[in-house]
Short mmCIF file of C-alpha atoms and ligand atoms in Angstrom, two decimals:
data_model
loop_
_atom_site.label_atom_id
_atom_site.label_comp_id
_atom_site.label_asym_id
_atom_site.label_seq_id
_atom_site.Cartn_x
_atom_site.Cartn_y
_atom_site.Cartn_z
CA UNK U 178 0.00 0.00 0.00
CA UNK U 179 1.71 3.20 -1.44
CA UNK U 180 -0.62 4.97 -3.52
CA UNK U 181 -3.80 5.81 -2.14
CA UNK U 182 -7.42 6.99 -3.39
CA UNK U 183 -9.37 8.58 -0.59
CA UNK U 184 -12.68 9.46 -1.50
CA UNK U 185 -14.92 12.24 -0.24
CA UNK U 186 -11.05 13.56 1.54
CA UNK U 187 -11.92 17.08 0.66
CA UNK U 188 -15.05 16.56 3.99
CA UNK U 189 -14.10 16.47 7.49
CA UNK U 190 -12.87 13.16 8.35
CA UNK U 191 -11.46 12.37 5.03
CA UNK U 192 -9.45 15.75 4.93
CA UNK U 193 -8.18 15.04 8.34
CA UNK U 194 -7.17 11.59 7.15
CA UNK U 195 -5.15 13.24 4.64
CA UNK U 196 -3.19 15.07 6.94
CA UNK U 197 -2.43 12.53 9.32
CA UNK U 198 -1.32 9.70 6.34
CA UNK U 199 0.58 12.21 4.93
CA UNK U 200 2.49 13.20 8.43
CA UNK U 201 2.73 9.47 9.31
CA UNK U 202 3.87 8.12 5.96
CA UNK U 203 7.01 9.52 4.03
CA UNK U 204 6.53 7.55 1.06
CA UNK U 205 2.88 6.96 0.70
CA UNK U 206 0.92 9.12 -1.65
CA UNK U 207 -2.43 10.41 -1.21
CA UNK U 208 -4.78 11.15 -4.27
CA UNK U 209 -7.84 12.84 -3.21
CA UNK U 210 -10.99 12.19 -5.22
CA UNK U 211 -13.71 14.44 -4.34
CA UNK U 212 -16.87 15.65 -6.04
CA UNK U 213 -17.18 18.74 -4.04
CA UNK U 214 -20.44 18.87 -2.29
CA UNK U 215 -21.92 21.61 -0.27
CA UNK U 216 -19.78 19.44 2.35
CA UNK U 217 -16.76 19.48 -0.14
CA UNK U 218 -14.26 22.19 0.81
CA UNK U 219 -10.84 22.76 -0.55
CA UNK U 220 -9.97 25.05 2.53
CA UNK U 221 -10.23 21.73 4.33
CA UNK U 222 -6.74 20.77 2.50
CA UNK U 223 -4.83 24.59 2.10
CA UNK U 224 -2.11 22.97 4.44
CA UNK U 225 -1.55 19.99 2.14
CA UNK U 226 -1.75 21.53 -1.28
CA UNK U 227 1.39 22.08 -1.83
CA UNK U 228 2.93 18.30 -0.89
CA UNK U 229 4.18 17.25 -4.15
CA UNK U 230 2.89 13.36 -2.58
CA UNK U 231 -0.95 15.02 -3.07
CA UNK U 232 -3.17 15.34 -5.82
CA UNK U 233 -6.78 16.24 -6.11
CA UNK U 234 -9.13 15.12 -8.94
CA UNK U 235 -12.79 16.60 -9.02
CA UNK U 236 -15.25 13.59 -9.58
CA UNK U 237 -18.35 12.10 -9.06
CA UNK U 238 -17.92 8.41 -7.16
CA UNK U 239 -21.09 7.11 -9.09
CA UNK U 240 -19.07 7.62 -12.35
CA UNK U 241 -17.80 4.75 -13.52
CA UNK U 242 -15.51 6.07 -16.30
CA UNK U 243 -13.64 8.57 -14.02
CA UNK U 244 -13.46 6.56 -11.23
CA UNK U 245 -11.33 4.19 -13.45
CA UNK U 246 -9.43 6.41 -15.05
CA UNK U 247 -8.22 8.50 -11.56
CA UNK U 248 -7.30 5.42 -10.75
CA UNK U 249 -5.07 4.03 -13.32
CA UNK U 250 -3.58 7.96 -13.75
CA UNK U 251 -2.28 7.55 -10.43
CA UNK U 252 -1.55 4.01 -10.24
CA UNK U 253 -3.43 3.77 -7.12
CA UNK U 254 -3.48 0.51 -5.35
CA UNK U 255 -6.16 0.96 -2.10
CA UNK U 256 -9.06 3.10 -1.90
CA UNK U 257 -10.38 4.31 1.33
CA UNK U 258 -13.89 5.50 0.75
CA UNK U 259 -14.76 8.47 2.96
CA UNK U 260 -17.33 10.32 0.33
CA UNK U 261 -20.66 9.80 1.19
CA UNK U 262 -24.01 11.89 2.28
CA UNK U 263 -23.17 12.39 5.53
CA UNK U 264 -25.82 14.26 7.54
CA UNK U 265 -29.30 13.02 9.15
CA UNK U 266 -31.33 15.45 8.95
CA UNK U 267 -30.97 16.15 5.00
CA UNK U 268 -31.54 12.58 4.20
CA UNK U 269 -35.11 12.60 6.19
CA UNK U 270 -35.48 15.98 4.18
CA UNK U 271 -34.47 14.73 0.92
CA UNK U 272 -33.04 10.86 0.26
CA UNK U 273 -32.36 10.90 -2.85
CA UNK U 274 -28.36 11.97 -2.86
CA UNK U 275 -28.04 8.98 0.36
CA UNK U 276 -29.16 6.29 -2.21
CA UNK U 277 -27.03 7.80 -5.10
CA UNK U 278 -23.96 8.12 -3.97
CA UNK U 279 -23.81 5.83 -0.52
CA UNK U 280 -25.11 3.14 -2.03
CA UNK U 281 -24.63 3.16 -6.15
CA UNK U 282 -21.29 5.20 -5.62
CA UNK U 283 -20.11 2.90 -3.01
CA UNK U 284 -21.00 -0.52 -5.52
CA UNK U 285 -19.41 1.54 -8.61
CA UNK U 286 -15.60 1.95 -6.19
CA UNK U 287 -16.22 -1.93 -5.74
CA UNK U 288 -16.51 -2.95 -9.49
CA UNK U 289 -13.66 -0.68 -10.36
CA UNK U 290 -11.36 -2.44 -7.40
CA UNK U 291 -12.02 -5.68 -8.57
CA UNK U 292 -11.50 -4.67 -12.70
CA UNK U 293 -7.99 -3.55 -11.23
CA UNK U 294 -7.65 -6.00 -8.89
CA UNK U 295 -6.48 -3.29 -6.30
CA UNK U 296 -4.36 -4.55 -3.36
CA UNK U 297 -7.49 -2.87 -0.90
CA UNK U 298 -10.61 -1.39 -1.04
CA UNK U 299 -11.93 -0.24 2.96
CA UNK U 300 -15.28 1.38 3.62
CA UNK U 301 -15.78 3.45 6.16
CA UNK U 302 -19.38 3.01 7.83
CA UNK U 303 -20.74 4.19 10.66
CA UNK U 304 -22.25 2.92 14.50
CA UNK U 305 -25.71 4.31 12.76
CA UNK U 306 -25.56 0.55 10.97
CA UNK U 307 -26.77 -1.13 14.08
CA UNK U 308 -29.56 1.38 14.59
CA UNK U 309 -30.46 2.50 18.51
CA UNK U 310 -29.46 0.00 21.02
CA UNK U 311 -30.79 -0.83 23.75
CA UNK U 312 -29.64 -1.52 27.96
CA UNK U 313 -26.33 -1.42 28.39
CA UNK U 314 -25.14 -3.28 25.59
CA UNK U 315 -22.42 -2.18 23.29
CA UNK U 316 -22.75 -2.92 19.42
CA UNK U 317 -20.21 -6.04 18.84
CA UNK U 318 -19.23 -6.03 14.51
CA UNK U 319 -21.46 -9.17 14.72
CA UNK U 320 -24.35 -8.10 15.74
CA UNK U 321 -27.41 -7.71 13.33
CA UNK U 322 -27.39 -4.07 11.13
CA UNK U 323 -31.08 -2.44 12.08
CA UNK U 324 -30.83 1.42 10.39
CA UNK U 325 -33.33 3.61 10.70
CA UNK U 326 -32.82 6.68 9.06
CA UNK U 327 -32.43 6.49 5.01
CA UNK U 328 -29.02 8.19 6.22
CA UNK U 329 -28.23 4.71 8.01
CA UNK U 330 -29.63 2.45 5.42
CA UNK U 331 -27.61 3.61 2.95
CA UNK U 332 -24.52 3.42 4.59
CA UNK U 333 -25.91 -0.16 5.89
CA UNK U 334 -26.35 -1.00 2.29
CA UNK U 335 -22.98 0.25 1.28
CA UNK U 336 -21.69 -2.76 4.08
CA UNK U 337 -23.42 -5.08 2.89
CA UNK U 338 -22.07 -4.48 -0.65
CA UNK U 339 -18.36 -4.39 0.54
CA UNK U 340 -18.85 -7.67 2.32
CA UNK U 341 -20.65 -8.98 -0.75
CA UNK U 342 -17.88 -8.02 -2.81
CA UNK U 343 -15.21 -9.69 -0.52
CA UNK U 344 -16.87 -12.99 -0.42
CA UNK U 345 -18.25 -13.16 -3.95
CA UNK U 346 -14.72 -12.16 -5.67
CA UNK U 347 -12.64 -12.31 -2.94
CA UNK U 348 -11.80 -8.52 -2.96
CA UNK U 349 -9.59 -7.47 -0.36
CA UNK U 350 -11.75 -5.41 1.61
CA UNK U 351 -12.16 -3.83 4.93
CA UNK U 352 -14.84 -1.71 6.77
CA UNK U 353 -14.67 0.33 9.87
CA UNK U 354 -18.02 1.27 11.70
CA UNK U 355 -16.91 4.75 13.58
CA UNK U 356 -18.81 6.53 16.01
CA UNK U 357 -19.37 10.22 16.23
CA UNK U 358 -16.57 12.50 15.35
CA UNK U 359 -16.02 15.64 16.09
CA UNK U 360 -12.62 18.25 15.32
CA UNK U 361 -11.51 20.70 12.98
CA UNK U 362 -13.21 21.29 9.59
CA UNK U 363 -16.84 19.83 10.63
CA UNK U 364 -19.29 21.24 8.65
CA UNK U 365 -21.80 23.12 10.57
CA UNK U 366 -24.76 21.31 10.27
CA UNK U 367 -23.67 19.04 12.78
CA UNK U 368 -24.13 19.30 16.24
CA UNK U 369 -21.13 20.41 17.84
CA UNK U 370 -19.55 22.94 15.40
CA UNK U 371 -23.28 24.31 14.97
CA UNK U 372 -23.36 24.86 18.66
CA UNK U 373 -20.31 25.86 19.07
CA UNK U 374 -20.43 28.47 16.33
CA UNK U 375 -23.64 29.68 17.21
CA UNK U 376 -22.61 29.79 20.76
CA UNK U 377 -20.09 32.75 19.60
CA UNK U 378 -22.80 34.15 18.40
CA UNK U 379 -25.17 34.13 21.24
CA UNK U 380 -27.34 31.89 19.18
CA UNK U 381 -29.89 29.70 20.74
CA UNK U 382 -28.68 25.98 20.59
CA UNK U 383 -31.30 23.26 19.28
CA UNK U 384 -31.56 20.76 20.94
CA UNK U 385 -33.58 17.92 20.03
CA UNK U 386 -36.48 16.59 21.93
CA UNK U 387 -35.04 16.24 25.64
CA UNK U 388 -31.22 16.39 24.80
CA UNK U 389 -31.22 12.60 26.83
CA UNK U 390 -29.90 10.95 23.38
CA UNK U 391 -26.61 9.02 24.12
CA UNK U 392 -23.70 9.36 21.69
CA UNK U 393 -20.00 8.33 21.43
CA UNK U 394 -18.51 12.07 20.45
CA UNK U 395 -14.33 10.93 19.57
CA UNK U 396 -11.94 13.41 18.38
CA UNK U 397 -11.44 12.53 14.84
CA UNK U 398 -7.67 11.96 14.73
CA UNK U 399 -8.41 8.69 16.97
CA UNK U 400 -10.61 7.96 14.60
CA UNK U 401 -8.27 8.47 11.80
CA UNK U 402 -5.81 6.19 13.44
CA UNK U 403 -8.02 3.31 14.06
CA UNK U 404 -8.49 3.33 10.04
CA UNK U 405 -5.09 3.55 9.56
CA UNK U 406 -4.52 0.51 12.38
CA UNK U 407 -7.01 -1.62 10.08
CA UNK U 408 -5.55 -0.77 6.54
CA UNK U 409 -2.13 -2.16 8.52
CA UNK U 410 -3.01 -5.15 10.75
CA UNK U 411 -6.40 -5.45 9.80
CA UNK U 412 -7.75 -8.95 8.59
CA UNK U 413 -9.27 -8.74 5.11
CA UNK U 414 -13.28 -9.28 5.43
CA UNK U 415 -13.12 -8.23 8.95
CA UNK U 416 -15.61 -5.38 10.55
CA UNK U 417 -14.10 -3.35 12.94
CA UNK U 418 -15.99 -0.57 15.55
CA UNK U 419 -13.90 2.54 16.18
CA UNK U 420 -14.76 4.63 19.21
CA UNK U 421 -14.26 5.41 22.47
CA UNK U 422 -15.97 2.44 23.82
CA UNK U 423 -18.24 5.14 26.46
CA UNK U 424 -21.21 7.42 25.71
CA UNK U 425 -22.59 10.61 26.96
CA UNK U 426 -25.95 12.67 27.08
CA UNK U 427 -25.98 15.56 24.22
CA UNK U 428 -27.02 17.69 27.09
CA UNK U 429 -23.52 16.42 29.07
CA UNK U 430 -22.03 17.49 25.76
CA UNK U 431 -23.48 20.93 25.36
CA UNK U 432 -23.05 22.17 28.88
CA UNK U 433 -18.93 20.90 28.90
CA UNK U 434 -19.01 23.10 25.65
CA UNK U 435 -20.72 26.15 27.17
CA UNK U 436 -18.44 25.78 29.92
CA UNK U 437 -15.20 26.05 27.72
CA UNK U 438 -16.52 29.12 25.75
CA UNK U 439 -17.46 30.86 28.86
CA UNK U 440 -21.22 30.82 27.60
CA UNK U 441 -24.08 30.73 29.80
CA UNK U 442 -26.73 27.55 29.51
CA UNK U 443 -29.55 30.06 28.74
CA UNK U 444 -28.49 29.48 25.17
CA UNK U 445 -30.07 26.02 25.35
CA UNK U 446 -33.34 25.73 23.64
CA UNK U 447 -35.30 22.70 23.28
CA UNK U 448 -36.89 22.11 19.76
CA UNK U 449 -39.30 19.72 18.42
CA UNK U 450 -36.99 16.26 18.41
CA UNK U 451 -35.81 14.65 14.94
CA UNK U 452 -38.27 12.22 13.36
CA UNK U 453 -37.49 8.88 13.92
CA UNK U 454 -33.99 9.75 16.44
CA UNK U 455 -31.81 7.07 17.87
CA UNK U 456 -31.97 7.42 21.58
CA UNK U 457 -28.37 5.81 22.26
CA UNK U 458 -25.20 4.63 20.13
CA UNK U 459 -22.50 2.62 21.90
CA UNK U 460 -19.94 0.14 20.22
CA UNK U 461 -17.61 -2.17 21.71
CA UNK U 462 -14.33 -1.96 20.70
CA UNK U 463 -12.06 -4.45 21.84
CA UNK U 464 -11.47 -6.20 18.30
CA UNK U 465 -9.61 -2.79 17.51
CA UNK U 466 -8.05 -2.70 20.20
CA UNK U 467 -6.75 -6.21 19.45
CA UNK U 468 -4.68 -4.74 16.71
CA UNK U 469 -2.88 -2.20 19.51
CA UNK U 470 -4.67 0.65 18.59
CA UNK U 471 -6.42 3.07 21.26
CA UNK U 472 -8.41 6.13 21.87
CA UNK U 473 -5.89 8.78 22.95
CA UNK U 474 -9.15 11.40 23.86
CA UNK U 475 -11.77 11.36 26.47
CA UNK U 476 -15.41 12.93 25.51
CA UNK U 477 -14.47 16.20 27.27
CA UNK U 478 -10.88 16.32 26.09
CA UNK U 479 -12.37 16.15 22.42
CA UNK U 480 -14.95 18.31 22.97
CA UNK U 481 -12.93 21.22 24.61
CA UNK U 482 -10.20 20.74 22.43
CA UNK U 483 -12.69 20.89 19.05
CA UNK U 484 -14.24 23.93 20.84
CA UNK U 485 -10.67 25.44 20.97
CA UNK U 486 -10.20 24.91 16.99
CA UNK U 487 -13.77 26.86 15.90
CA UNK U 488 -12.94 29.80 18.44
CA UNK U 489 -9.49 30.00 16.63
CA UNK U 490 -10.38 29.50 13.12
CA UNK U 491 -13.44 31.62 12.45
CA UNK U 492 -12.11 32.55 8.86
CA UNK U 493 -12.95 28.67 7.98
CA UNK U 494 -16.46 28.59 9.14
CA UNK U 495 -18.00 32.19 8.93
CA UNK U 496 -17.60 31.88 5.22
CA UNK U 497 -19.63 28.50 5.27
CA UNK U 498 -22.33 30.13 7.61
CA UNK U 499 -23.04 32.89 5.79
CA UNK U 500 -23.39 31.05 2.32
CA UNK U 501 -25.99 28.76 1.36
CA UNK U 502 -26.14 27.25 4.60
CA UNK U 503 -28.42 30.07 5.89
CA UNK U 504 -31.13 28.89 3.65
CA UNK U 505 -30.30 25.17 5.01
CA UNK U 506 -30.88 26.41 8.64
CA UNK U 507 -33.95 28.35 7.74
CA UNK U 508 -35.78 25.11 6.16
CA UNK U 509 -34.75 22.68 9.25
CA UNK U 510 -35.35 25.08 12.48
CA UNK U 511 -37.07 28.15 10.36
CA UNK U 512 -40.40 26.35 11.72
CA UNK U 513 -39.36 23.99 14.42
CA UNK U 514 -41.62 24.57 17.66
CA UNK U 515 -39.81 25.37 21.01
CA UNK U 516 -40.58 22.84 23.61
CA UNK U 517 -40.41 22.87 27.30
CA UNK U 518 -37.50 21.53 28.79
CA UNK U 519 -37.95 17.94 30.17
P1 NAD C 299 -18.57 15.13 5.12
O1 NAD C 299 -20.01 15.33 4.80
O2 NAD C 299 -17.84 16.15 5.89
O3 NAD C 299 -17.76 14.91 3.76
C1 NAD C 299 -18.20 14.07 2.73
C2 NAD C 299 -17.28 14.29 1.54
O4 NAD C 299 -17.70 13.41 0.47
C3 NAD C 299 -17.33 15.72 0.98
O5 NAD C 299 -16.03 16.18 0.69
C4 NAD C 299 -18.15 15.56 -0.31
O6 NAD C 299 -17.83 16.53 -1.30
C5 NAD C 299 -17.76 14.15 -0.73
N1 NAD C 299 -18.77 13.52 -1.61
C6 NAD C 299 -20.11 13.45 -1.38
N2 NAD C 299 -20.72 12.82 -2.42
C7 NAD C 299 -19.73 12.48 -3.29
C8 NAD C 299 -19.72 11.80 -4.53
N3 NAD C 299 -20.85 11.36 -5.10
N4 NAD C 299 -18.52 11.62 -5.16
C9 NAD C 299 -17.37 12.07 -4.60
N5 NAD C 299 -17.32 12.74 -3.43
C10 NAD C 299 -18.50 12.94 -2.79
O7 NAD C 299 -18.48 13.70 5.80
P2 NAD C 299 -17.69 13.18 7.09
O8 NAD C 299 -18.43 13.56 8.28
O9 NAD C 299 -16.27 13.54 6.93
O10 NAD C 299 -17.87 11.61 6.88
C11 NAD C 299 -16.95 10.88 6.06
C12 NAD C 299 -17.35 9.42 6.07
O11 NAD C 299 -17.32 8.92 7.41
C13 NAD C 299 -18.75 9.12 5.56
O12 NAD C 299 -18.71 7.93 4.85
C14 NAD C 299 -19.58 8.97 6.82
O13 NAD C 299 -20.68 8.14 6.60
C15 NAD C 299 -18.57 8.33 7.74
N6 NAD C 299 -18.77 8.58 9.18
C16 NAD C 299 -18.89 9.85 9.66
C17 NAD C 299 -18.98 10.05 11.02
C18 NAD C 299 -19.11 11.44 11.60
O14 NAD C 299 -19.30 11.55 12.82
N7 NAD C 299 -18.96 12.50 10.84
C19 NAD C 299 -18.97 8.96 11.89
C20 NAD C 299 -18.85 7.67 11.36
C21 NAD C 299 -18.74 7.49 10.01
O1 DAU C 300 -22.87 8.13 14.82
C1 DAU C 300 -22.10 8.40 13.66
C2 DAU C 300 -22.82 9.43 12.86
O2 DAU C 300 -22.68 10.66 13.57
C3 DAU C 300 -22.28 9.59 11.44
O3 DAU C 300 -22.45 8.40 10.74
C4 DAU C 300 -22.99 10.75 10.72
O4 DAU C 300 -22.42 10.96 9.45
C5 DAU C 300 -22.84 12.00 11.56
O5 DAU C 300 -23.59 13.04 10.97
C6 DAU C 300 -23.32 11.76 12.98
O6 DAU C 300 -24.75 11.54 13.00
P1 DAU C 300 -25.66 12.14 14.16
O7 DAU C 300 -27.05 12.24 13.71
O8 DAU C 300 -25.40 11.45 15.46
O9 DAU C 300 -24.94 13.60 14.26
P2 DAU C 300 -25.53 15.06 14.48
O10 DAU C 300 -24.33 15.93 14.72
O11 DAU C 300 -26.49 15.46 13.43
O12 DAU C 300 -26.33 14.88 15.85
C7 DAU C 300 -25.70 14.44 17.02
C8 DAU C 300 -26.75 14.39 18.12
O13 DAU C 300 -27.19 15.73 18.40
C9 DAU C 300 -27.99 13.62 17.72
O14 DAU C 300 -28.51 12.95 18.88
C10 DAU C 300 -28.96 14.69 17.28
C11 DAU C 300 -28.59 15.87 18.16
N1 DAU C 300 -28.81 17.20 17.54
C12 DAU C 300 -28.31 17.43 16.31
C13 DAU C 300 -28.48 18.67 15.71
C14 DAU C 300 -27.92 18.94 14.32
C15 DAU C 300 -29.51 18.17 18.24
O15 DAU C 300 -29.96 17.95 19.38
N2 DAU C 300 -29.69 19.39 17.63
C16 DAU C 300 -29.22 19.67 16.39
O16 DAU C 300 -29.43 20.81 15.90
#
């Protein structure tokens, strides 16, 4: 593994990825294939533009022809597949990007791996696979996939494709299921650069419903090295969770953030909850740890740390918010009703 194709790495965790291969690995280089999205943004990469072991090609996953050739242009031998739909709330508002490019795209980066017979092809998925779990159990990679957004069932059928793929043709393939990340370059929609930024702002903070949902919020660079942990020592066919292994209330998450911007918890407003929301994520994740890899962050140590970035680097999201995004936020909370606090 030398030359690699990372998909969608002009987004948040697939720019980040870049960054950290690129630090990490001397002689590996990094082609980044990216269609550009609202979500797409080539400020994402600034630092890395330069690195004569980067490239950038502007294309679509779901075509074929492109695809192919980017590939055999830069001789690439593993794809990591980052680009996908990414965010919740759009695909209740609108599915029909999720199916195109989660599911089609990710079957179209299959076919082309096996026409090259690439050395690796890993997907990365998501805890949103197993849908919302219930008790105290953790989501093992074995357990049975239950989505429940269309955001999830894509993603869910983009697994199912890879794993298809590996035993059908024996493609060397991999998948990671990763639970929330949060860190520089998120775009706003989600939940804890919107708060944050708004926050700044003296913006109200929506919170869904009665902010008791459980999450896994990981800073993205342990993420990014569990990926890399699998594309090393990882066992081809395998599933592996990546998170911290723990969970926490979204209200524990906005107060700690409040807290580190010095902002008071009047800004929290509770808003009519997301249709169909998954009460609680939380994934087990000793098989990655198996391969010596670990979380290096705890919730709040992500959390005040991603905080940190957004208060530094308002040049990189006040452009975003004041773009098309404003008409975004006026069509999701424009008519949301306030609720009463639990
Ligand atoms: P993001 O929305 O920030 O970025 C997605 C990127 O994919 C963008 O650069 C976009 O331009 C690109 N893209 C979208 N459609 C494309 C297409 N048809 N062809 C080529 N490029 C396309 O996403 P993210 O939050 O960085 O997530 C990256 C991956 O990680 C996704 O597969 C997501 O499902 C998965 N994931 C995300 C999280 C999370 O907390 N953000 C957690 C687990 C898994
Ligand atoms: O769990 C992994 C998933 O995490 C990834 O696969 C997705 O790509 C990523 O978007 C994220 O999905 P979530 O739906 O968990 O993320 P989001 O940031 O949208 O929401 C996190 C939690 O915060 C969730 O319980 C919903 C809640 N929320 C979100 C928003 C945007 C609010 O309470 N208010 C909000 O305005």
């Amino acid at each position: 593994m030398k030359n690699i194709m990372v998909t969608g790495g002009a987004g948040f965790i697939g720019s980040n990825f870049v960054r950290y291969m690129l630090n990490r690995y001397p002689d590996y280089r990094i082609l980044v294939y990216d269609k550009l999205t609202y979500a797409g943004n080539p400020d994402n990469l600034l630092d890395v533009a330069d690195d004569p072991r980067y490239a950038f090609v502007k294309g679509d996953i779901c075509d074929a022809e492109a695809v192919i050739a980017a590939l055999r242009e830069h001789n690439i031998d593993t794809i990591v597949n980052f680009a996908a739909e990414t965010h919740v709330d759009r695909s209740i508002m609108d599915p029909d990007a999720f199916i195109r490019t989660d599911v089609y795209g990710t079957y179209v980066l299959l076919e082309a791996a096996r026409q090259l017979g690439l050395e690796r092809y890993h997907q990365i998925s998501t805890d949103e696979v197993y849908g919302h779990i219930h008790g105290d159990h953790r989501s093992l990679e074995t357990d049975p996939v239950a989505p429940r957004s269309p955001y999830a069932a894509s993603k869910t059928s983009g697994d199912l494709l890879a794993v298809a793929y590996h035993v059908t043709y024996g493609l060397p393939v991999t998948i990671t299921r990763g639970a929330n990340n949060i860190g520089p370059y998120q775009y706003p929609e989600k939940v804890v650069p919107l708060f944050v930024t708004n926050a700044i702002d003296n913006l109200p903070l929506p919170v869904y419903g009665d902010g008791k949902q459980r999450r896994d919020y990981q800073y993205v660079l342990d993420h990014c090295e569990g990926v890399d942990a699998v594309l090393q020592r990882g066992a081809l066919g395998e599933i592996y969770n990546i998170g911290t292994g723990g969970e926490m209330e979204n209200l524990a998450m906005v107060e700690i953030l409040l807290d580190e911007l010095g902002k008071p918890r009047s800004l929290i407003q509770h808003v009519e909850d997301r249709p169909g929301h998954d009460r609680r994520y939380c994934l087990n994740v000793d098989k990655l740890r198996g391969l010596g890899w670990q979380p290096r962050h705890t919730h709040e140590e992500a959390i005040r740390k991603t905080v940190r970035w957004y208060v530094e680097n308002e040049w990189w999201w006040r452009k975003i918010k004041s773009g098309e995004f404003k008409e975004y936020y006026r069509r999701l909370y424009g008519d949301r009703k306030v609720i009463a606090p639990a």
